[in-house]
Amino acid sequence: MGDETTLDAVTARAALRFLVEAGADEILADTPVHRFALPVAAPEPRLASVEARPANTPPPRPAPRPAPAPALIPAGDQLESARALASAAQTLDALKEAVARFEGCSLKITANSLVFADGNPHGAVMLIGEAPGSDEDRMGKPFVGRSGQLLDKMLGAIGIDRTQVYITNVLPWRPPGNRTPTAEEAALCAPFLLRHIALVRPKVLVLLGATPAKHLLNNDTGITRLRGRWQRYQADDLDIPVLPTFHPAFLLRSPLSKKLSWMDLLALQHFLTAGQSGE
Ligand code: URA
């Protein structure tokens, strides 16, 4: 402590708190990576002096300049790019590749992994969560952290597991600090989610929490009112029953709500055995 490059404890703690609130809440490598750094421009070539160049020697060519950083694509074009990439994908593997190639969502810069999906794409149930958290970002799979463990227990309670369901999220990249996705992020990634549903063609969609309900059903009703009430997802030739329910992360914070969640799970089980949603 003491020299000019060392932070005092109070400032260091404040800086750390700022970073955690901004989403930099864990150490991933020994050395920091500046993901927003622009490429370092090569130094301008120095012209050799006329006197130093022997006669008949052509003047040296200037070194090539580094390519300019790509211009930011305007929002409308980003959405168009997402739509074009998504609609060209004819398989889930192609869709995953298309998402990986999409450069229009800035979350890709801060995330460590693309979190596409997990489970069985031939299962009857497709679960849609909000966005990857830090565990998912590290592992590249949805719902592998505490919420995921609870989700597995919830599914187990009605006799199913991940080999029978398919799981994805509204966003394939982790928002810094696990914040709620913005409307713009959700809209930019929506073409991929809609194509995902169209390729999987599940028998039933289960929406975990308010975020997928808001962006998929275009429904701003709070999840407390919406949960347990069957909805429909209609697009092109699809007409799929949708069951909104609480997000497992909410249930971890609010265990008393598990009672309501259990009712939703029973409704899902009834749908799977009787083939009817009871709308
Ligand atoms: N919460 C989500 O909504 N999705 C995940 O994948 C993990 C936590």
Short mmCIF file of C-alpha atoms and ligand atoms in Angstrom, two decimals:
data_model
loop_
_atom_site.label_atom_id
_atom_site.label_comp_id
_atom_site.label_asym_id
_atom_site.label_seq_id
_atom_site.Cartn_x
_atom_site.Cartn_y
_atom_site.Cartn_z
CA MET A 1 0.00 0.00 0.00
CA GLY A 2 1.05 3.58 -0.24
CA ASP A 3 2.65 4.03 -3.65
CA GLU A 4 0.66 5.74 -6.41
CA THR A 5 -0.27 2.55 -8.27
CA THR A 6 -1.83 0.89 -5.22
CA LEU A 7 -5.46 1.49 -4.29
CA ASP A 8 -6.26 2.03 -0.65
CA ALA A 9 -8.62 -0.55 0.85
CA VAL A 10 -11.73 1.67 0.71
CA THR A 11 -11.20 2.62 -2.94
CA ALA A 12 -10.36 -0.96 -3.88
CA ARG A 13 -13.53 -2.23 -2.19
CA ALA A 14 -15.61 0.44 -3.96
CA ALA A 15 -14.01 -0.45 -7.32
CA LEU A 16 -14.71 -4.12 -6.72
CA ARG A 17 -18.33 -3.41 -5.78
CA PHE A 18 -18.72 -1.35 -8.96
CA LEU A 19 -17.34 -4.22 -11.06
CA VAL A 20 -19.61 -6.80 -9.42
CA GLU A 21 -22.65 -4.58 -9.98
CA ALA A 22 -21.56 -4.16 -13.61
CA GLY A 23 -21.53 -7.92 -14.02
CA ALA A 24 -17.81 -8.69 -13.65
CA ASP A 25 -18.55 -10.93 -10.71
CA GLU A 26 -16.08 -13.75 -11.08
CA ILE A 27 -12.51 -14.50 -12.05
CA LEU A 28 -12.19 -16.56 -15.22
CA ALA A 29 -8.49 -16.32 -15.98
CA ASP A 30 -5.22 -15.29 -14.38
CA THR A 31 -4.76 -12.28 -16.61
CA PRO A 32 -7.40 -9.70 -17.53
CA VAL A 33 -8.73 -9.55 -21.10
CA HIS A 34 -9.82 -6.20 -22.52
CA ARG A 35 -12.62 -7.40 -24.79
CA PHE A 36 -13.42 -3.94 -26.10
CA ALA A 37 -9.83 -3.05 -27.07
CA LEU A 38 -9.53 -1.84 -30.63
CA PRO A 39 -6.81 -3.41 -32.74
CA VAL A 40 -3.54 -1.55 -32.21
CA ALA A 41 -2.71 0.42 -35.34
CA ALA A 42 0.65 -0.39 -36.88
CA PRO A 43 3.04 2.57 -36.61
CA GLU A 44 3.09 4.81 -39.69
CA PRO A 45 5.98 3.76 -41.95
CA ARG A 46 8.82 6.20 -41.79
CA LEU A 47 9.89 7.41 -45.21
CA ALA A 48 13.48 6.53 -45.92
CA SER A 49 15.44 9.64 -46.67
CA VAL A 50 16.22 10.24 -50.33
CA GLU A 51 19.92 10.41 -49.55
CA ALA A 52 19.89 7.01 -47.80
CA ARG A 53 18.39 5.23 -50.84
CA PRO A 54 20.90 4.03 -53.44
CA ALA A 55 20.24 5.26 -56.98
CA ASN A 56 17.86 3.10 -59.10
CA THR A 57 16.23 1.60 -55.99
CA PRO A 58 12.44 2.01 -56.05
CA PRO A 59 11.04 3.86 -53.07
CA PRO A 60 9.87 1.48 -50.35
CA ARG A 61 6.15 0.77 -50.33
CA PRO A 62 4.27 2.00 -47.29
CA ALA A 63 3.31 -0.84 -44.93
CA PRO A 64 -0.34 -1.87 -45.37
CA ARG A 65 -2.66 -0.13 -42.95
CA PRO A 66 -4.62 -2.36 -40.56
CA ALA A 67 -8.18 -3.07 -41.71
CA PRO A 68 -10.64 -0.58 -40.20
CA ALA A 69 -12.73 -1.93 -37.30
CA PRO A 70 -16.10 -3.13 -38.67
CA ALA A 71 -18.74 -0.41 -38.52
CA LEU A 72 -21.53 -1.06 -36.04
CA ILE A 73 -24.52 -2.41 -37.95
CA PRO A 74 -27.62 -0.28 -37.38
CA ALA A 75 -30.31 -1.97 -35.28
CA GLY A 76 -32.70 -2.61 -38.20
CA ASP A 77 -29.97 -4.37 -40.14
CA GLN A 78 -29.04 -6.46 -37.12
CA LEU A 79 -32.61 -7.68 -36.89
CA GLU A 80 -32.65 -8.39 -40.63
CA SER A 81 -29.40 -10.30 -40.26
CA ALA A 82 -30.87 -12.37 -37.38
CA ARG A 83 -33.97 -13.13 -39.44
CA ALA A 84 -31.98 -14.16 -42.51
CA LEU A 85 -29.62 -16.39 -40.52
CA ALA A 86 -32.47 -18.00 -38.58
CA SER A 87 -34.75 -18.67 -41.51
CA ALA A 88 -31.93 -20.25 -43.55
CA ALA A 89 -31.29 -22.83 -40.79
CA GLN A 90 -32.94 -26.14 -41.64
CA THR A 91 -31.65 -28.17 -38.70
CA LEU A 92 -30.86 -27.53 -35.05
CA ASP A 93 -27.13 -27.84 -35.74
CA ALA A 94 -27.43 -25.28 -38.51
CA LEU A 95 -29.41 -23.01 -36.21
CA LYS A 96 -26.73 -23.24 -33.52
CA GLU A 97 -24.13 -22.32 -36.12
CA ALA A 98 -26.30 -19.44 -37.31
CA VAL A 99 -26.56 -18.07 -33.76
CA ALA A 100 -22.79 -18.42 -33.38
CA ARG A 101 -22.28 -16.42 -36.58
CA PHE A 102 -24.66 -13.63 -35.54
CA GLU A 103 -22.71 -10.49 -34.62
CA GLY A 104 -25.65 -8.20 -33.91
CA CYS A 105 -26.05 -8.70 -30.15
CA SER A 106 -23.41 -7.12 -27.93
CA LEU A 107 -23.95 -9.74 -25.20
CA LYS A 108 -21.87 -12.06 -27.35
CA ILE A 109 -18.83 -9.90 -26.59
CA THR A 110 -19.08 -10.21 -22.84
CA ALA A 111 -20.25 -13.83 -22.65
CA ASN A 112 -17.85 -16.75 -22.50
CA SER A 113 -20.09 -19.25 -24.25
CA LEU A 114 -23.01 -19.59 -26.53
CA VAL A 115 -25.68 -21.42 -24.53
CA PHE A 116 -27.91 -22.99 -27.15
CA ALA A 117 -29.93 -25.83 -25.64
CA ASP A 118 -29.88 -29.06 -23.68
CA GLY A 119 -31.99 -32.18 -23.50
CA ASN A 120 -33.94 -34.11 -26.06
CA PRO A 121 -35.19 -32.23 -29.13
CA HIS A 122 -37.61 -35.12 -29.79
CA GLY A 123 -39.20 -34.81 -26.33
CA ALA A 124 -42.77 -33.60 -26.03
CA VAL A 125 -41.86 -30.69 -23.73
CA MET A 126 -39.81 -27.63 -24.62
CA LEU A 127 -38.89 -25.46 -21.63
CA ILE A 128 -37.87 -21.86 -22.22
CA GLY A 129 -36.03 -19.87 -19.57
CA GLU A 130 -34.68 -16.35 -19.55
CA ALA A 131 -30.94 -16.31 -20.19
CA PRO A 132 -27.82 -18.13 -19.06
CA GLY A 133 -26.34 -17.29 -15.67
CA SER A 134 -22.69 -17.58 -14.70
CA ASP A 135 -22.67 -21.38 -14.35
CA GLU A 136 -24.39 -21.80 -17.71
CA ASP A 137 -22.01 -19.30 -19.30
CA ARG A 138 -19.07 -21.32 -18.01
CA MET A 139 -20.45 -24.72 -19.03
CA GLY A 140 -22.20 -23.70 -22.28
CA LYS A 141 -25.44 -25.44 -21.22
CA PRO A 142 -28.74 -24.04 -19.96
CA PHE A 143 -29.91 -24.58 -16.39
CA VAL A 144 -26.85 -26.23 -14.88
CA GLY A 145 -26.57 -24.01 -11.78
CA ARG A 146 -28.77 -23.89 -8.67
CA SER A 147 -31.88 -23.04 -10.70
CA GLY A 148 -31.15 -25.97 -12.97
CA GLN A 149 -30.78 -28.34 -10.05
CA LEU A 150 -34.17 -27.26 -8.77
CA LEU A 151 -35.63 -27.58 -12.26
CA ASP A 152 -34.36 -31.17 -12.44
CA LYS A 153 -36.03 -31.91 -9.09
CA MET A 154 -39.28 -30.33 -10.27
CA LEU A 155 -39.29 -32.45 -13.42
CA GLY A 156 -38.34 -35.51 -11.38
CA ALA A 157 -41.37 -34.93 -9.16
CA ILE A 158 -43.62 -35.68 -12.14
CA GLY A 159 -41.46 -38.54 -13.33
CA ILE A 160 -39.53 -36.90 -16.15
CA ASP A 161 -35.94 -35.86 -16.67
CA ARG A 162 -33.71 -34.04 -19.14
CA THR A 163 -33.62 -36.96 -21.52
CA GLN A 164 -37.34 -36.37 -22.11
CA VAL A 165 -37.45 -32.58 -22.36
CA TYR A 166 -35.68 -29.91 -24.38
CA ILE A 167 -34.44 -26.73 -22.71
CA THR A 168 -33.43 -23.36 -24.10
CA ASN A 169 -33.59 -19.67 -23.20
CA VAL A 170 -34.85 -16.40 -24.64
CA LEU A 171 -31.21 -15.29 -24.92
CA PRO A 172 -28.28 -17.53 -25.85
CA TRP A 173 -25.72 -15.30 -24.11
CA ARG A 174 -25.41 -14.28 -20.49
CA PRO A 175 -26.38 -10.69 -19.72
CA PRO A 176 -23.66 -9.15 -17.51
CA GLY A 177 -24.48 -9.47 -13.84
CA ASN A 178 -27.45 -11.73 -14.68
CA ARG A 179 -29.61 -8.70 -15.31
CA THR A 180 -32.99 -9.10 -16.99
CA PRO A 181 -32.70 -9.09 -20.79
CA THR A 182 -33.59 -5.77 -22.38
CA ALA A 183 -36.47 -5.59 -24.85
CA GLU A 184 -33.94 -4.89 -27.61
CA GLU A 185 -31.81 -7.95 -26.79
CA ALA A 186 -34.89 -10.16 -26.68
CA ALA A 187 -36.16 -8.75 -29.98
CA LEU A 188 -32.79 -9.24 -31.69
CA CYS A 189 -32.57 -12.86 -30.58
CA ALA A 190 -36.28 -13.62 -31.16
CA PRO A 191 -35.85 -14.86 -34.76
CA PHE A 192 -33.54 -17.60 -33.42
CA LEU A 193 -35.96 -18.57 -30.65
CA LEU A 194 -38.93 -18.70 -33.03
CA ARG A 195 -36.95 -20.80 -35.50
CA HIS A 196 -35.84 -23.01 -32.61
CA ILE A 197 -39.47 -23.73 -31.73
CA ALA A 198 -40.35 -24.30 -35.39
CA LEU A 199 -37.56 -26.86 -35.78
CA VAL A 200 -38.29 -28.70 -32.50
CA ARG A 201 -42.10 -28.63 -32.90
CA PRO A 202 -42.77 -29.61 -29.26
CA LYS A 203 -46.19 -30.82 -28.10
CA VAL A 204 -46.14 -28.30 -25.26
CA LEU A 205 -44.14 -25.22 -24.32
CA VAL A 206 -43.38 -24.46 -20.67
CA LEU A 207 -42.30 -20.87 -20.05
CA LEU A 208 -40.17 -20.35 -16.96
CA GLY A 209 -40.87 -16.92 -15.52
CA ALA A 210 -42.06 -13.60 -16.85
CA THR A 211 -39.35 -13.03 -19.46
CA PRO A 212 -40.26 -15.80 -21.93
CA ALA A 213 -43.95 -15.10 -21.34
CA LYS A 214 -43.45 -11.45 -22.14
CA HIS A 215 -41.39 -11.98 -25.28
CA LEU A 216 -42.98 -15.10 -26.70
CA LEU A 217 -46.63 -14.44 -25.92
CA ASN A 218 -46.27 -10.69 -26.08
CA ASN A 219 -47.98 -10.71 -22.72
CA ASP A 220 -47.03 -8.25 -20.00
CA THR A 221 -49.26 -9.82 -17.36
CA GLY A 222 -47.20 -10.56 -14.26
CA ILE A 223 -46.17 -14.20 -13.94
CA THR A 224 -48.05 -14.49 -10.63
CA ARG A 225 -51.31 -13.96 -12.52
CA LEU A 226 -50.29 -15.73 -15.70
CA ARG A 227 -48.83 -18.93 -14.23
CA GLY A 228 -50.93 -22.04 -14.51
CA ARG A 229 -53.20 -20.49 -17.16
CA TRP A 230 -52.86 -22.28 -20.47
CA GLN A 231 -52.01 -20.07 -23.45
CA ARG A 232 -51.35 -20.84 -27.11
CA TYR A 233 -48.35 -20.17 -29.28
CA GLN A 234 -49.43 -19.76 -32.89
CA ALA A 235 -47.02 -19.17 -35.75
CA ASP A 236 -47.20 -20.39 -39.35
CA ASP A 237 -48.54 -23.94 -39.12
CA LEU A 238 -47.83 -24.24 -35.37
CA ASP A 239 -50.46 -24.10 -32.67
CA ILE A 240 -48.86 -25.23 -29.42
CA PRO A 241 -50.32 -25.17 -25.90
CA VAL A 242 -48.20 -23.07 -23.56
CA LEU A 243 -47.96 -23.35 -19.79
CA PRO A 244 -46.35 -20.36 -18.06
CA THR A 245 -44.99 -21.08 -14.60
CA PHE A 246 -42.58 -19.63 -12.07
CA HIS A 247 -38.88 -19.54 -12.80
CA PRO A 248 -36.91 -21.89 -10.51
CA ALA A 249 -34.68 -18.97 -9.43
CA PHE A 250 -37.81 -17.27 -8.07
CA LEU A 251 -38.76 -20.47 -6.24
CA LEU A 252 -35.33 -20.55 -4.61
CA ARG A 253 -35.99 -17.07 -3.25
CA SER A 254 -39.63 -17.70 -2.49
CA PRO A 255 -40.04 -21.36 -1.45
CA LEU A 256 -43.69 -20.86 -0.41
CA SER A 257 -44.53 -20.43 -4.09
CA LYS A 258 -43.47 -24.02 -4.75
CA LYS A 259 -47.02 -25.02 -3.82
CA LEU A 260 -48.35 -23.14 -6.88
CA SER A 261 -45.55 -24.44 -9.00
CA TRP A 262 -46.50 -27.98 -8.01
CA MET A 263 -50.01 -27.37 -9.35
CA ASP A 264 -48.49 -26.30 -12.67
CA LEU A 265 -46.35 -29.41 -12.76
CA LEU A 266 -49.44 -31.55 -12.16
CA ALA A 267 -51.19 -29.73 -15.03
CA LEU A 268 -48.19 -30.52 -17.24
CA GLN A 269 -48.22 -34.15 -16.15
CA HIS A 270 -51.93 -34.35 -16.90
CA PHE A 271 -51.30 -32.89 -20.35
CA LEU A 272 -48.57 -35.43 -21.03
CA THR A 273 -50.63 -38.40 -19.93
CA ALA A 274 -54.07 -37.33 -21.17
CA GLY A 275 -52.87 -35.33 -24.17
CA GLN A 276 -55.08 -32.42 -23.14
CA SER A 277 -54.18 -29.09 -21.61
CA GLY A 278 -57.53 -28.59 -19.92
CA GLU A 279 -57.69 -25.03 -21.34
N1 URA B 1 -31.82 -19.11 -15.62
C1 URA B 1 -32.33 -19.16 -16.87
O1 URA B 1 -33.33 -18.54 -17.15
N2 URA B 1 -31.72 -19.90 -17.77
C2 URA B 1 -30.62 -20.61 -17.50
O2 URA B 1 -30.11 -21.28 -18.39
C3 URA B 1 -30.12 -20.56 -16.19
C4 URA B 1 -30.73 -19.79 -15.26
#
